[in-house]
Each structure stands twice: as structure tokens, then as C-alpha cells.
mmCIF file of C-alpha atoms in Angstrom:
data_model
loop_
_atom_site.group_PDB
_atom_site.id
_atom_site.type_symbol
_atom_site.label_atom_id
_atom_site.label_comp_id
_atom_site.label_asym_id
_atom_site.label_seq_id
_atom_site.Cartn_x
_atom_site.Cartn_y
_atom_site.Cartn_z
ATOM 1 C CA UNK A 1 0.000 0.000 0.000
ATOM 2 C CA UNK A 2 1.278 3.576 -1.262
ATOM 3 C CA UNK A 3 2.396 5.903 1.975
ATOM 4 C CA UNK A 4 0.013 8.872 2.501
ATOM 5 C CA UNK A 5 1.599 12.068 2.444
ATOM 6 C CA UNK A 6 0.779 15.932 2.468
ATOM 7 C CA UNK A 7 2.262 18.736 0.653
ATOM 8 C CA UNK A 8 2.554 22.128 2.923
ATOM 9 C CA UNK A 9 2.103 25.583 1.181
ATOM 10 C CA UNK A 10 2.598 28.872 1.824
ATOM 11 C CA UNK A 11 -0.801 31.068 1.533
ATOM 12 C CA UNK A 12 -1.414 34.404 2.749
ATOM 13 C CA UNK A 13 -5.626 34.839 3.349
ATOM 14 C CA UNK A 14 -6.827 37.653 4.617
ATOM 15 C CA UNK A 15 -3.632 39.002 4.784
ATOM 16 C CA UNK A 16 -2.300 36.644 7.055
ATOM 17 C CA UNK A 17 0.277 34.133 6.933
ATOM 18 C CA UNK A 18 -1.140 30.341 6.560
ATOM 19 C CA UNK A 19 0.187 26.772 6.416
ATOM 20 C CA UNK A 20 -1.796 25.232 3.588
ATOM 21 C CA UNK A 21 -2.310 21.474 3.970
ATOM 22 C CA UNK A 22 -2.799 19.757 -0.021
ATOM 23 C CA UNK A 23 -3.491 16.243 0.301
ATOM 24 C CA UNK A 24 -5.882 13.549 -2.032
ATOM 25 C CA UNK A 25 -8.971 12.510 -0.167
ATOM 26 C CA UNK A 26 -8.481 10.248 2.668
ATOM 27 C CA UNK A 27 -10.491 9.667 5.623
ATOM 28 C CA UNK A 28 -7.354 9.262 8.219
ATOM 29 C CA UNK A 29 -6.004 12.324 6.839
ATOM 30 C CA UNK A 30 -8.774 14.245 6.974
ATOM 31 C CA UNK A 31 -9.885 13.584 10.263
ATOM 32 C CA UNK A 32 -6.396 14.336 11.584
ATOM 33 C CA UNK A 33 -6.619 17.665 9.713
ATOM 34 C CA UNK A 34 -10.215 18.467 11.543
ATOM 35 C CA UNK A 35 -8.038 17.714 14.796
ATOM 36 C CA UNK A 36 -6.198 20.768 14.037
ATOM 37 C CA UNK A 37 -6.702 23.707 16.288
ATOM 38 C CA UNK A 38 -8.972 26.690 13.841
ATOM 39 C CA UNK A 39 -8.396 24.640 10.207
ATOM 40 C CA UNK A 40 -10.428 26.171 7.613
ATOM 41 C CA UNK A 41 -11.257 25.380 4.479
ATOM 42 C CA UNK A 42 -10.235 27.594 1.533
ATOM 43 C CA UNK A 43 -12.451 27.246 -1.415
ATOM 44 C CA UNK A 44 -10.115 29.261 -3.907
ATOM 45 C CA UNK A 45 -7.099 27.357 -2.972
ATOM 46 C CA UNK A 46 -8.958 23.853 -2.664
ATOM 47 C CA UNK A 47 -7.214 22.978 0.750
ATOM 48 C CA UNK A 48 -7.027 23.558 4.376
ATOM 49 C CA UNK A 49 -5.090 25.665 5.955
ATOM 50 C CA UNK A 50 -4.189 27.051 9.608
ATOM 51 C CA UNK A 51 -2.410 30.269 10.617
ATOM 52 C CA UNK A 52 1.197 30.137 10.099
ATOM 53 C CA UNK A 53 2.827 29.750 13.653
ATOM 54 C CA UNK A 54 5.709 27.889 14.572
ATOM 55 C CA UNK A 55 3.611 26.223 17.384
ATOM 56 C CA UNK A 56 1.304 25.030 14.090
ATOM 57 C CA UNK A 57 4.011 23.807 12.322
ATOM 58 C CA UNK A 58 5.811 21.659 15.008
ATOM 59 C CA UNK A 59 2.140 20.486 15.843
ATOM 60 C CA UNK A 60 1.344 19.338 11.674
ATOM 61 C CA UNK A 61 4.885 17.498 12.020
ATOM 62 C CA UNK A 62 3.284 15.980 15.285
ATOM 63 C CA UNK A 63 0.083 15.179 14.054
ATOM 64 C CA UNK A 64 1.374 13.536 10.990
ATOM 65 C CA UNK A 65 4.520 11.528 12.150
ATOM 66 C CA UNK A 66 4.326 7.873 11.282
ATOM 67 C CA UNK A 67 0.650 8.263 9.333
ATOM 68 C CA UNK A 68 2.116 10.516 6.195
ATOM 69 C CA UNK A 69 5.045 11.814 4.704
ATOM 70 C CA UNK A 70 4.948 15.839 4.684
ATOM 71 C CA UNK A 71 6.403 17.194 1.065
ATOM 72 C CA UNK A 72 7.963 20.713 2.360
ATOM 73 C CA UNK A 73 9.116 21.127 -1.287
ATOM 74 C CA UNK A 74 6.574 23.866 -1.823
ATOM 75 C CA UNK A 75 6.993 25.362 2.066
ATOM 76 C CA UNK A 76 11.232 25.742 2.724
ATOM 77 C CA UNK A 77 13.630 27.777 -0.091
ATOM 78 C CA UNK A 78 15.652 25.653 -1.885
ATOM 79 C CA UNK A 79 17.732 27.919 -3.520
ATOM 80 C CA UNK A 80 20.148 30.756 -2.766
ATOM 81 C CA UNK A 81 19.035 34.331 -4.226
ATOM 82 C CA UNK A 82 21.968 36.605 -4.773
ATOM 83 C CA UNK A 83 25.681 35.183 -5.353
ATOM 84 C CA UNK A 84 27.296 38.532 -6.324
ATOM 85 C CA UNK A 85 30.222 39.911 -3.688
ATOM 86 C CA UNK A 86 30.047 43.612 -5.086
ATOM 87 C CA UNK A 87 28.775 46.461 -2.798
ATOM 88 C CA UNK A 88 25.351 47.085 -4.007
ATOM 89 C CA UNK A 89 24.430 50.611 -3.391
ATOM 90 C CA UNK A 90 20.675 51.244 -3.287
ATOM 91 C CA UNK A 91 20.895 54.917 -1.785
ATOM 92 C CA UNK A 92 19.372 56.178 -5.033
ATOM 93 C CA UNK A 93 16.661 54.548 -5.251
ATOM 94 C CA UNK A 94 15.636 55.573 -1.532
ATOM 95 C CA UNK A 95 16.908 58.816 -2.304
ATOM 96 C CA UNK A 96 14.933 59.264 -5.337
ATOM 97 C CA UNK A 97 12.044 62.544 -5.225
ATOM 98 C CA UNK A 98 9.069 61.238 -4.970
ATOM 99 C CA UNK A 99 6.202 61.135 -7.724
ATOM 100 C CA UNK A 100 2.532 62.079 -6.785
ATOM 101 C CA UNK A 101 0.027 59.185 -7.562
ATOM 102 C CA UNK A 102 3.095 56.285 -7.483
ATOM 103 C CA UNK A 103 3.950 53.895 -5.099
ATOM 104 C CA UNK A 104 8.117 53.161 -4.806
ATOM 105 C CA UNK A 105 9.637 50.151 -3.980
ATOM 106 C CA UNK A 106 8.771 49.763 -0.302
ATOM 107 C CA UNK A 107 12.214 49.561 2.367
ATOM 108 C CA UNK A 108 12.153 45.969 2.824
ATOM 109 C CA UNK A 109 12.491 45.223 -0.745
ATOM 110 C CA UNK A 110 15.466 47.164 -0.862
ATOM 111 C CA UNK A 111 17.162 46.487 2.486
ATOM 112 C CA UNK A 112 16.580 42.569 1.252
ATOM 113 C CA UNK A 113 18.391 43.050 -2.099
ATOM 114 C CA UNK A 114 21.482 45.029 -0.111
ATOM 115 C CA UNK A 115 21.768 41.885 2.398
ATOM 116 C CA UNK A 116 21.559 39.530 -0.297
ATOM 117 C CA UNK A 117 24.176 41.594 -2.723
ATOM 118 C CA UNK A 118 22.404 41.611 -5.868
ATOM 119 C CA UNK A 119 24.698 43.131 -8.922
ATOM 120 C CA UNK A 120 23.748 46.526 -9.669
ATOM 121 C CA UNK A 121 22.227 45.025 -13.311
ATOM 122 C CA UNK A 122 19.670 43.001 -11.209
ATOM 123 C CA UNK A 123 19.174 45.488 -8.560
ATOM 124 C CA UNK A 124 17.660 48.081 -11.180
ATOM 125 C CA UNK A 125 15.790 45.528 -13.096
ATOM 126 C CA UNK A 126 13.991 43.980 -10.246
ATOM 127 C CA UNK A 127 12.778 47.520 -8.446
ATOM 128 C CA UNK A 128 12.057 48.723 -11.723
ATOM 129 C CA UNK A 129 9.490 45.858 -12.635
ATOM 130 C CA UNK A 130 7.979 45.636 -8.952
ATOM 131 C CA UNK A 131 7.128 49.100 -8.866
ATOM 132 C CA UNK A 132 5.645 48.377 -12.456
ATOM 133 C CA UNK A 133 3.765 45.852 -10.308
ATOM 134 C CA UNK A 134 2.350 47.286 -7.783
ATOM 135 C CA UNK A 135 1.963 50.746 -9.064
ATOM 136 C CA UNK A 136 -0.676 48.469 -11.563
ATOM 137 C CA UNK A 137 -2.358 47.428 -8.352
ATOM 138 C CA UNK A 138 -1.838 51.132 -6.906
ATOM 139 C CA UNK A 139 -4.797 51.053 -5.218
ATOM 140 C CA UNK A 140 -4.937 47.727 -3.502
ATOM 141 C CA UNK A 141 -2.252 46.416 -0.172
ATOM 142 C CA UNK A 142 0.485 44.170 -1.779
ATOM 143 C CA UNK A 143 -0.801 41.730 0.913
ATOM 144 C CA UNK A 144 -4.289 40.383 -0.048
ATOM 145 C CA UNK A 145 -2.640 40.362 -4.186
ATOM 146 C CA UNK A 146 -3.006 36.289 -4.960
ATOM 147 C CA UNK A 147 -1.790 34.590 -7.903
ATOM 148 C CA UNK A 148 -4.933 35.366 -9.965
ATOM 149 C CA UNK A 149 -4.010 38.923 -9.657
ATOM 150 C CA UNK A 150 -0.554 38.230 -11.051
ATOM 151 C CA UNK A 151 -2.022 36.395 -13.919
ATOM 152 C CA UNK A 152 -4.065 38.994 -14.748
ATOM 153 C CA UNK A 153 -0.798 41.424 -14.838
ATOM 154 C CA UNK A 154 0.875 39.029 -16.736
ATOM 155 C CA UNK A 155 -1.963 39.473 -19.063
ATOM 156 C CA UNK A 156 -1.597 42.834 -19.220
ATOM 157 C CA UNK A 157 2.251 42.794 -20.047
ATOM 158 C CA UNK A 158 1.387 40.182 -23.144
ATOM 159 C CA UNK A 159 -1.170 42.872 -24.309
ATOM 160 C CA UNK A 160 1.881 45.303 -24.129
ATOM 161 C CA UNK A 161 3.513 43.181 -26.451
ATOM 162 C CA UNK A 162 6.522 42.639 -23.682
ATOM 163 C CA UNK A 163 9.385 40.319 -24.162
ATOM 164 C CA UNK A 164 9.323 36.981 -22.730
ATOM 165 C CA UNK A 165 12.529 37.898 -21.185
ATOM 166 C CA UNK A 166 10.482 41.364 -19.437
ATOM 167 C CA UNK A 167 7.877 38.923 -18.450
ATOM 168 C CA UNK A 168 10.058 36.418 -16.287
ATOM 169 C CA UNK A 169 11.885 39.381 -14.892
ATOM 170 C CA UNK A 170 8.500 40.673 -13.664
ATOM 171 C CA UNK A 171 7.886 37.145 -12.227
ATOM 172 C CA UNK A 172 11.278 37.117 -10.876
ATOM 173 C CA UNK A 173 10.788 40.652 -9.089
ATOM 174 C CA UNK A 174 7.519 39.519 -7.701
ATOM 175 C CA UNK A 175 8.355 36.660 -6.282
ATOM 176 C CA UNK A 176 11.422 38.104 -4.586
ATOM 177 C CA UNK A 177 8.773 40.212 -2.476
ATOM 178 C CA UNK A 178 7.002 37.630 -1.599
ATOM 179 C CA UNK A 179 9.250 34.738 -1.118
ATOM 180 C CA UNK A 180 12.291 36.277 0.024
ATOM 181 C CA UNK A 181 11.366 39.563 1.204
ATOM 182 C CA UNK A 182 8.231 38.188 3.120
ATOM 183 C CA UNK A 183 9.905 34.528 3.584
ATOM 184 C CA UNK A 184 6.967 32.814 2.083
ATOM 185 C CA UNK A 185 9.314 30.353 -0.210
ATOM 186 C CA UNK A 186 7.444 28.878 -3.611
ATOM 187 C CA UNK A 187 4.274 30.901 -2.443
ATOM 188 C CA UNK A 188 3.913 31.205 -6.482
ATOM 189 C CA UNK A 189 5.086 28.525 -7.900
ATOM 190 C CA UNK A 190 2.100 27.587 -9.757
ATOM 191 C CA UNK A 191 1.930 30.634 -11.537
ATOM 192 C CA UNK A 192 2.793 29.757 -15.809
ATOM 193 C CA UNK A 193 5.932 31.218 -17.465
ATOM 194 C CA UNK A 194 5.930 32.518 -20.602
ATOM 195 C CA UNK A 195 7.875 29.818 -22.904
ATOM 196 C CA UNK A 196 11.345 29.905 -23.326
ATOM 197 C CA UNK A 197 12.340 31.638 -26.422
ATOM 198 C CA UNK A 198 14.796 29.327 -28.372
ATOM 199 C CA UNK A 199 17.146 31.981 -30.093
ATOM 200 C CA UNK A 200 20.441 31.030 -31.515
ATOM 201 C CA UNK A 201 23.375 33.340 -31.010
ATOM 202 C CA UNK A 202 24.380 35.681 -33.234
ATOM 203 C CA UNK A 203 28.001 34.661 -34.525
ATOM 204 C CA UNK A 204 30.587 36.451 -36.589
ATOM 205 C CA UNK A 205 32.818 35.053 -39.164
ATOM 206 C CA UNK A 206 36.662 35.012 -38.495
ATOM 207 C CA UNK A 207 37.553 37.394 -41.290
ATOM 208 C CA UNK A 208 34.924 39.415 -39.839
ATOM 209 C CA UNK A 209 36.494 39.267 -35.942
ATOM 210 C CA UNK A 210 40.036 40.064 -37.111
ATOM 211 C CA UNK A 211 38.800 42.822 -38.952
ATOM 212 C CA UNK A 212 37.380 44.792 -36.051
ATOM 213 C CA UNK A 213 40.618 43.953 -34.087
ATOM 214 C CA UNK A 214 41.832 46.010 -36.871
ATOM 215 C CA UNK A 215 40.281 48.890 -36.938
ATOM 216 C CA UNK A 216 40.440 49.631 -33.454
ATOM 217 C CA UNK A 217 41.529 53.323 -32.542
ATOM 218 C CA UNK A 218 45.090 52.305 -30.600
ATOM 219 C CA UNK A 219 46.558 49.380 -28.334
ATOM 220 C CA UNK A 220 44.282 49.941 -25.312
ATOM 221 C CA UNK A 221 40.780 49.148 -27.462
ATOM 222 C CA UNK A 222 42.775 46.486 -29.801
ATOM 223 C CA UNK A 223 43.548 44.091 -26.783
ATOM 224 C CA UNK A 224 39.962 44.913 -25.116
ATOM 225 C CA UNK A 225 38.698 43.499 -28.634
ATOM 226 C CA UNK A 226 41.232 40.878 -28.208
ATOM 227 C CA UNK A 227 40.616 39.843 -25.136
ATOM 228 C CA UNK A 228 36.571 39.331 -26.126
ATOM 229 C CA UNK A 229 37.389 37.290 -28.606
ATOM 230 C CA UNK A 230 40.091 34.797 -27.731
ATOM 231 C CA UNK A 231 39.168 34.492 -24.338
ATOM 232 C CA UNK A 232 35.551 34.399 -24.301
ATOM 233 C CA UNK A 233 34.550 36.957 -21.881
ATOM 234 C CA UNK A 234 31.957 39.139 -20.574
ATOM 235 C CA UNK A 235 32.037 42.874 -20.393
ATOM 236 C CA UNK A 236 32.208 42.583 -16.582
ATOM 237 C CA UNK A 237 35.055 40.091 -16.665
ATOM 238 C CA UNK A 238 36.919 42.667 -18.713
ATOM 239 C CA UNK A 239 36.133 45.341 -16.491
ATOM 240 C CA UNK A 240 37.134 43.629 -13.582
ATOM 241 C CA UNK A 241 40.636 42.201 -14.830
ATOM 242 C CA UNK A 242 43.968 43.391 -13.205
ATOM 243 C CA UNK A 243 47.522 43.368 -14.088
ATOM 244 C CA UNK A 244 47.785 40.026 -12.018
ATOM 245 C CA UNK A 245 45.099 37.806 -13.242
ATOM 246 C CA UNK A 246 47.326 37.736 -16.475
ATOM 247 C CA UNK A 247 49.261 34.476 -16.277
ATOM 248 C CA UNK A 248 52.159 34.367 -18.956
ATOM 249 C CA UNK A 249 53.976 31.793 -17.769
ATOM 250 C CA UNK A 250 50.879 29.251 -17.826
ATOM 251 C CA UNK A 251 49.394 31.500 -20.509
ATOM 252 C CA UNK A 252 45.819 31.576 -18.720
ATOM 253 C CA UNK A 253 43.778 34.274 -17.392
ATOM 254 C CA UNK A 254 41.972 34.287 -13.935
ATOM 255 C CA UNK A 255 38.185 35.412 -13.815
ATOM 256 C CA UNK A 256 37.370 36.117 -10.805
ATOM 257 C CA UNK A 257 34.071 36.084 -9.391
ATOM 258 C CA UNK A 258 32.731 35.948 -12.758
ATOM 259 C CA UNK A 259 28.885 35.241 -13.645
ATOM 260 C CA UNK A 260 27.399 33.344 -10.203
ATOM 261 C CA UNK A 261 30.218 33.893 -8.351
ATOM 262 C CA UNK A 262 32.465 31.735 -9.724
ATOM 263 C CA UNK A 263 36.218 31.777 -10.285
ATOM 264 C CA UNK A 264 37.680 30.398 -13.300
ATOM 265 C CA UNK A 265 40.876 30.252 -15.817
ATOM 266 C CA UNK A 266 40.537 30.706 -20.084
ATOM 267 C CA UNK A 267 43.226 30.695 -22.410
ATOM 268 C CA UNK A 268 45.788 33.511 -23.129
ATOM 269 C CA UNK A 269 46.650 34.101 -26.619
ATOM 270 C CA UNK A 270 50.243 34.445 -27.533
ATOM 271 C CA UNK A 271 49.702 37.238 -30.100
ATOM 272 C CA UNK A 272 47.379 39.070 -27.652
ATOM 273 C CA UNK A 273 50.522 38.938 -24.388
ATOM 274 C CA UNK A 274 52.182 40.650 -27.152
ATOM 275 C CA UNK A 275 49.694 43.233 -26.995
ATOM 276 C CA UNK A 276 49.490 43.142 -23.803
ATOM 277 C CA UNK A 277 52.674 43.988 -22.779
ATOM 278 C CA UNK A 278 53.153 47.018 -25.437
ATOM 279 C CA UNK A 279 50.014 47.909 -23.801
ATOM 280 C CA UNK A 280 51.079 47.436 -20.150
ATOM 281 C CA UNK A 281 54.648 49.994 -20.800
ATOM 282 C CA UNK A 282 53.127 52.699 -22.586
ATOM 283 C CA UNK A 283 49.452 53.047 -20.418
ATOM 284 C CA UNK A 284 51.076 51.377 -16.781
ATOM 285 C CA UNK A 285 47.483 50.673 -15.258
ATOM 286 C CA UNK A 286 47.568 50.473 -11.557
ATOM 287 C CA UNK A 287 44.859 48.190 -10.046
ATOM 288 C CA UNK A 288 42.323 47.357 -12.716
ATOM 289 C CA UNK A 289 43.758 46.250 -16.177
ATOM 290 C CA UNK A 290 41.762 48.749 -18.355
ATOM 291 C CA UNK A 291 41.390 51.908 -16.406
ATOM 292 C CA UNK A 292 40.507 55.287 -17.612
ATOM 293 C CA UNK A 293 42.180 58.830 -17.929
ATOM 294 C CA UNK A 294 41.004 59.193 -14.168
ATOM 295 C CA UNK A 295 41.988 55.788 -12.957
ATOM 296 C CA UNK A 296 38.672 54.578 -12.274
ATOM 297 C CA UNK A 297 37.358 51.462 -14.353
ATOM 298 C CA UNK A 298 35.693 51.784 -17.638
ATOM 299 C CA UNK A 299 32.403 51.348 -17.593
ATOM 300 C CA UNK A 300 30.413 48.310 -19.593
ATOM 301 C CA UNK A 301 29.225 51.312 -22.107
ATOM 302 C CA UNK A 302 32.868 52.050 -23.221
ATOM 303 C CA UNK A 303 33.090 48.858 -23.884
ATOM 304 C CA UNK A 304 30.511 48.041 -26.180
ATOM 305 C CA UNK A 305 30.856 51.465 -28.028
ATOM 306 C CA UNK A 306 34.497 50.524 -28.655
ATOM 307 C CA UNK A 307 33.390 47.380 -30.677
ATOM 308 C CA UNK A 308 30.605 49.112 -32.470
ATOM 309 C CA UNK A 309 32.903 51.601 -33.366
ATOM 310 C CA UNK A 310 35.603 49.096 -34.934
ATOM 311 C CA UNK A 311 32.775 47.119 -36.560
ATOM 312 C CA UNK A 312 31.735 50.236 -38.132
ATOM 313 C CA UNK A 313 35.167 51.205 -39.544
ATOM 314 C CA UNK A 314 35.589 47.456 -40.779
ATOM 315 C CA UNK A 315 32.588 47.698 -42.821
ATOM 316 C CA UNK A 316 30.291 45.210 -41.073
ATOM 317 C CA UNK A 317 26.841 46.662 -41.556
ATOM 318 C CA UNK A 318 25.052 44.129 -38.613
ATOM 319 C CA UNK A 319 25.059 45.191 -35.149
ATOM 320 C CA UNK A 320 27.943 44.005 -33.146
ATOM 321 C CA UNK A 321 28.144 43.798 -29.394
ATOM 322 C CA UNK A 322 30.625 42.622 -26.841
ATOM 323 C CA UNK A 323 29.029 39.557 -26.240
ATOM 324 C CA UNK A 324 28.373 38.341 -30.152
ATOM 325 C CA UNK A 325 32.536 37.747 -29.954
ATOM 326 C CA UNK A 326 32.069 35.296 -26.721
ATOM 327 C CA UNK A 327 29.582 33.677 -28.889
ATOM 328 C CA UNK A 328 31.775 34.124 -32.033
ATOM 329 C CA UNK A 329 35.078 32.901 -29.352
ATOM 330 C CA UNK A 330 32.942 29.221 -28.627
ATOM 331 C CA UNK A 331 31.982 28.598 -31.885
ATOM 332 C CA UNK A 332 35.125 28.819 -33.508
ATOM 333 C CA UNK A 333 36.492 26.395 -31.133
ATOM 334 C CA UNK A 334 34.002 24.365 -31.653
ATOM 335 C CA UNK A 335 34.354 24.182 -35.289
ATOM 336 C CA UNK A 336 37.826 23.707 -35.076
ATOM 337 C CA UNK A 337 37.460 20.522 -33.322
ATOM 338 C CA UNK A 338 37.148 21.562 -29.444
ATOM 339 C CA UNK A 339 35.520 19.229 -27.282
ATOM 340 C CA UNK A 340 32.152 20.707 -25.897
ATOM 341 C CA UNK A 341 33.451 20.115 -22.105
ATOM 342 C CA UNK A 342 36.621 22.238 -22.455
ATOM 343 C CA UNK A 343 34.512 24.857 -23.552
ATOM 344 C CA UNK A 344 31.833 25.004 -21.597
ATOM 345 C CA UNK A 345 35.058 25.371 -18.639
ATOM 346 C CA UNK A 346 35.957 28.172 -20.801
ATOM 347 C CA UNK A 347 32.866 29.686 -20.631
ATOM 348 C CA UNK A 348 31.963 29.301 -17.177
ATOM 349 C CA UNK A 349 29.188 27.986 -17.619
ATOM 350 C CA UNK A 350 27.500 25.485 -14.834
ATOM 351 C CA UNK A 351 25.604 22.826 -17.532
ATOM 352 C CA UNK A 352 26.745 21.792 -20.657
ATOM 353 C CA UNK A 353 23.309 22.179 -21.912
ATOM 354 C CA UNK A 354 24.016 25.958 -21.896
ATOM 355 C CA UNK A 355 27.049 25.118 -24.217
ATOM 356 C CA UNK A 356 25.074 22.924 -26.710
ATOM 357 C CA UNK A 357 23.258 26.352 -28.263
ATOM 358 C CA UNK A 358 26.651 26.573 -30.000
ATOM 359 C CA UNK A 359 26.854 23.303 -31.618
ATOM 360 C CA UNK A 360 23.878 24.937 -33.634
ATOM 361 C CA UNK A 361 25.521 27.396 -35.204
ATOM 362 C CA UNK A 362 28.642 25.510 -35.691
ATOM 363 C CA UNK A 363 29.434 24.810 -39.784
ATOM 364 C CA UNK A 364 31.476 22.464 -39.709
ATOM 365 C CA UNK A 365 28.827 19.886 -39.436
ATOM 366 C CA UNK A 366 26.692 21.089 -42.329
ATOM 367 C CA UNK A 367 29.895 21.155 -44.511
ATOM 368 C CA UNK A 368 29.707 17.493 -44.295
ATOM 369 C CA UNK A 369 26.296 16.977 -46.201
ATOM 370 C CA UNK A 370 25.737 17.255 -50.112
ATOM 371 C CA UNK A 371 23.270 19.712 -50.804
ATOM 372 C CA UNK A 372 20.255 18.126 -52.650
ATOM 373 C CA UNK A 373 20.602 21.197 -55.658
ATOM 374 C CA UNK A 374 24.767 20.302 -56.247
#
């Protein structure tokens, strides 16, 4: 005979805090349930439910020892929000005047995303789409908003014509409020994301790569565009290199704390440490490898207006961007023979199933079949 067991979920009614108790029908369970001190039934949630207490919780544990097992799946966090180390300053947003008719992103939101050291990207986009959020439900208390209500917004945003991407950021912010923020963990996990849109990176031809290499304005911008390309990085891994993390004798670089957190080593390209080091006499940075006039780091714009710039000298009419020469960097290798694995280590990325997108865009494979009009 099959074990019973009950699934706990968070639920806020009437703007409290409630254990909800999800089970299929069963006499023993039920009548255990009706034991419960208060238990009511919720018609819109299809379950019963008790105020959220640790006194309630030991006592479901209680009730329920040795008859069910209890699925906290839906109940405890699972996951970690935030794995960035940088300072997140949120001053601005706290600072910022105030608008007549809108509602700002209330202090707990924003003390919450300073403990859990958001990046500054994230920060933005998440108070930017809860205040979206509420200031749509302006006239109602955050509180007694359900999941039907954040359908309903959803709705709204499709009508906008927003981005699948926009739409799981809005889901994202929400949920922060009301998971993290108000430590109710999966209290909307039933709520339906938008599909995930299968696009294939955009890629650039080699001819095409070494061209904008050489049309960059001097030495500085030629081994930024360098240092895109052969080593696969992101715009923040740039910005955050230093003299040090430039290995010539094992001809690596070291990413720190790049994308999650996560410290890693890519290849160094002979021809580039040539660079680098005409580079390194004539502009002697001090603590970060690409610093301005000032001394202060250049900022993620600069960076991406330096390769639009080349491009557009080198003739390329597409858009370029710092990221389509990481995408350009991985499929290369691949082409050339690379095993996926090494690259996805190159990448930093955690699956490999985040790698396979390049094997799509790869040629090498279609170079192998006749085509049908030859």
C-alpha cells in the first residue's frame, strides 16, 4: 500500500500568513486535519489551511509523524538568491524625489536586495518591474494580491507586447517580495511562465572578428577586442581584470568572481601577451587592467561602443556587441574541433546544456552533407 503524504504551502488569506495542507482525499487524513486547532477550508485554494505559527508547524509534524510523509518542497527555499560579492548601493533609489500618484519600492524590498548583494544590473531591473507591479495594483495592499491577480498582470504585459525575457523578470521581481522579502518560499510557484524563447546566437565570421581587431583606434581598445574574442569573456570580466590575473607563464587568465560567483581560468593568446605587454609599458594601469584617464574602471558602455565603433570602420553593416565575440570565441572552437566540455570550462558555464546552443551554429557539421541542388 502507497504511503500517505501531504504537501505544505505557503498562503497568505486575509492578509495573514497560513500553512496550507494539499493532500488527495483520505479519511485518516482528513480527520487528523479536523483535529487541528482553527483549520479552515479555503475554497479558492482547494485545501485547508491554519495560521502560520511555529507552534502550528511543530504540531502538523506531530500530528502527521508515522501516518504521512509531509512534502515541504513547496513550504522551505531551496535555492540561494543573490551570489554577487560587489557592494550594491541602493541609496538612489531611496533617495529618489518622490512622484505624486506612485507607489516606490517599499524599504524591505530594498534592504533585502542590499543583504543579499544583488549586482547593480539586477538590482535596477527587479525595483524597476515591482514598482511596475504594484503601481498596476496602486490602489490595492500588496498583501491580499493572490496569484490570480498576477495572472491577470501578466496578461496585461502580453497585451503590451513585452518580451518573454520582461515577463520572467516581472515574475522574478515579484516573487522576490514575496518569497524572500516576506519569507513565504514557492508561495507562487504555480503561476505559468511565458515559454522559453529558443534563439540562436548571433556569430561572426573570423575574417569578420580580425577585422574589427583592426580597426580599433590604438593598443588599449585592440587588446579589449582581443581579449573578447580569444578568451571568451563578458564585459564585466573585462572590467574587472587586473595586471595580475594575467598568467604568462601558464598563458591563462583568472576570472574572478565571474557570472554566479564563480572563479575560473581561459586561455591567453600568444599574439594578444604581445599586446598586452606594449600595452602594459606605454598606459602602466595600476589596479584594474583597463582603467581610464582618471583611474577609475571603464564602464560596460565604453566597452561596447568601442566594438561598435571598430565594426563600423571594418565595414560590417550588422550590429555588433561585446558579447556576439564570446559567442563568435565558442563557436570557432568548436568548429575547429574543441571538445564541448573544455569549452563550456571556458565559458563558465555550470551545464553543458548551456554550451550545446553553439553546436547549432557551428558549420562544420553542415559542410559534411551534399546539398540536394549540387
Amino acid at each position: 500500500m502507497d504511503r500517505k503524504y501531504i504537501t505544505l504551502k505557503n498562503l497568505v488569506i486575509e492578509q495573514k500568513k497560513c500553512i496550507g495542507l494539499k493532500f488527495y482525499t483520505d479519511k485518516v487524513l482528513q480527520a487528523l486535519v479536523n483535529d487541528l486547532p482553527e483549520v479552515k477550508w479555503s475554497e479558492d485554494y482547494g485545501m485547508d489551511y491554519l495560521l502560520n505559527s511555529p507552534e502550528n508547524l511543530d504540531l502538523v509534524f506531530k500530528t502527521f509523524r508515522g501516518v504521512a510523509w509531509i512534502n515541504c518542497n513547496h513550504f522551505y527555499s531551496r535555492s540561494s538568491f543573490g551570489r554577487q560579492q560587489e557592494t550594491i548601493d541602493v541609496e538612489w533609489f531611496r533617495k529618489r524625489m518622490p512622484v505624486e500618484g506612485k507607489r516606490h519600492c517599499p524599504e524591505n524590498y530594498l534592504s533585502k536586495l542590499q543583504l543579499k548583494c544583488y549586482a547593480k544590473n539586477t538590482v535596477r531591473t527587479y525595483v524597476s518591474c515591482f514598482e511596475n507591479f504594484m503601481n498596476y495594483y496602486r490602489e490595492r495592499s500588496l498583501q491580499e494580491l493572490d496569484e490570480n491577480d498576477i495572472r491577470l498582470y501578466l496578461q496585461h504585459l502580453i497585451r503590451e507586447n513585452r518580451s518573454n525575457s520582461y515577463l520572467n523578470q516581472a515574475i522574478n521581481s515579484i516573487k522576490f517580495y514575496y518569497e524572500v522579502v516576506l519569507e513565504m518560499p514557492n508561495r507562487f510557484y504555480a503561476v505559468e511562465r511565458p515559454r522559453a524563447e529558443e534563439k540562436l546566437p548571433q556569430v561572426l565570421a573570423k575574417e569578420e572578428v580580425f577585422s574589427i581587431i583592426e580597426n580599433t583606434n590604438n593598443i588599449k581598445h585592440r587588446c579589449i577586442v582581443s581579449l573578447l574574442y580569444s578568451a571568451g569573456l563578458r564585459r564585466c570580466e573585462i572590467l574587472n581584470l587586473k595586471p595580475d590575473d594575467i598568467d604568462s607563464k601558464r598563458m591563462v587568465i583568472k576570472i574572478r568572481s565571474g557570472k554566479g560567483n564563480k572563479d575560473r581560468y581561459t586561455i591567453l593568446s600568444e599574439k594578444l601577451l604581445k599586446n598586452l605587454r606594449t600595452y602594459y609599458v606605454k598606459w602602466k594601469p595600476r589596479n584594474l587592467l583597463f582603467e581610464g584617464p582618471s583611474g577609475h574602471a571603464y564602464s560596460a558602455e565604453s566597452i561596447a561602443k568601442i566594438v561598435k565603433e571598430a565594426a563600423n570602420r571594418a565595414g560590417i553593416r550588422k550590429r555588433v556587441t561585446p558579447h556576439m565575440l564570446r559567442h563568435s570565441f565558442a563557436t570557432h572552437l568548436l568548429e575547429s574541433g574543441t571538445d564541448l566540455r573544455y569549452i563550456q570550462v571556458l565559458l563558465g558555464h555550470k551545464s553543458t546544456k548551456t554550451t550545446e546552443i553553439y553546436t547549432h551554429v557551428a558549420t562544420n557539421i553542415f559542410f559534411k552533407i551534399k546539398n540536394p541542388l549540387d
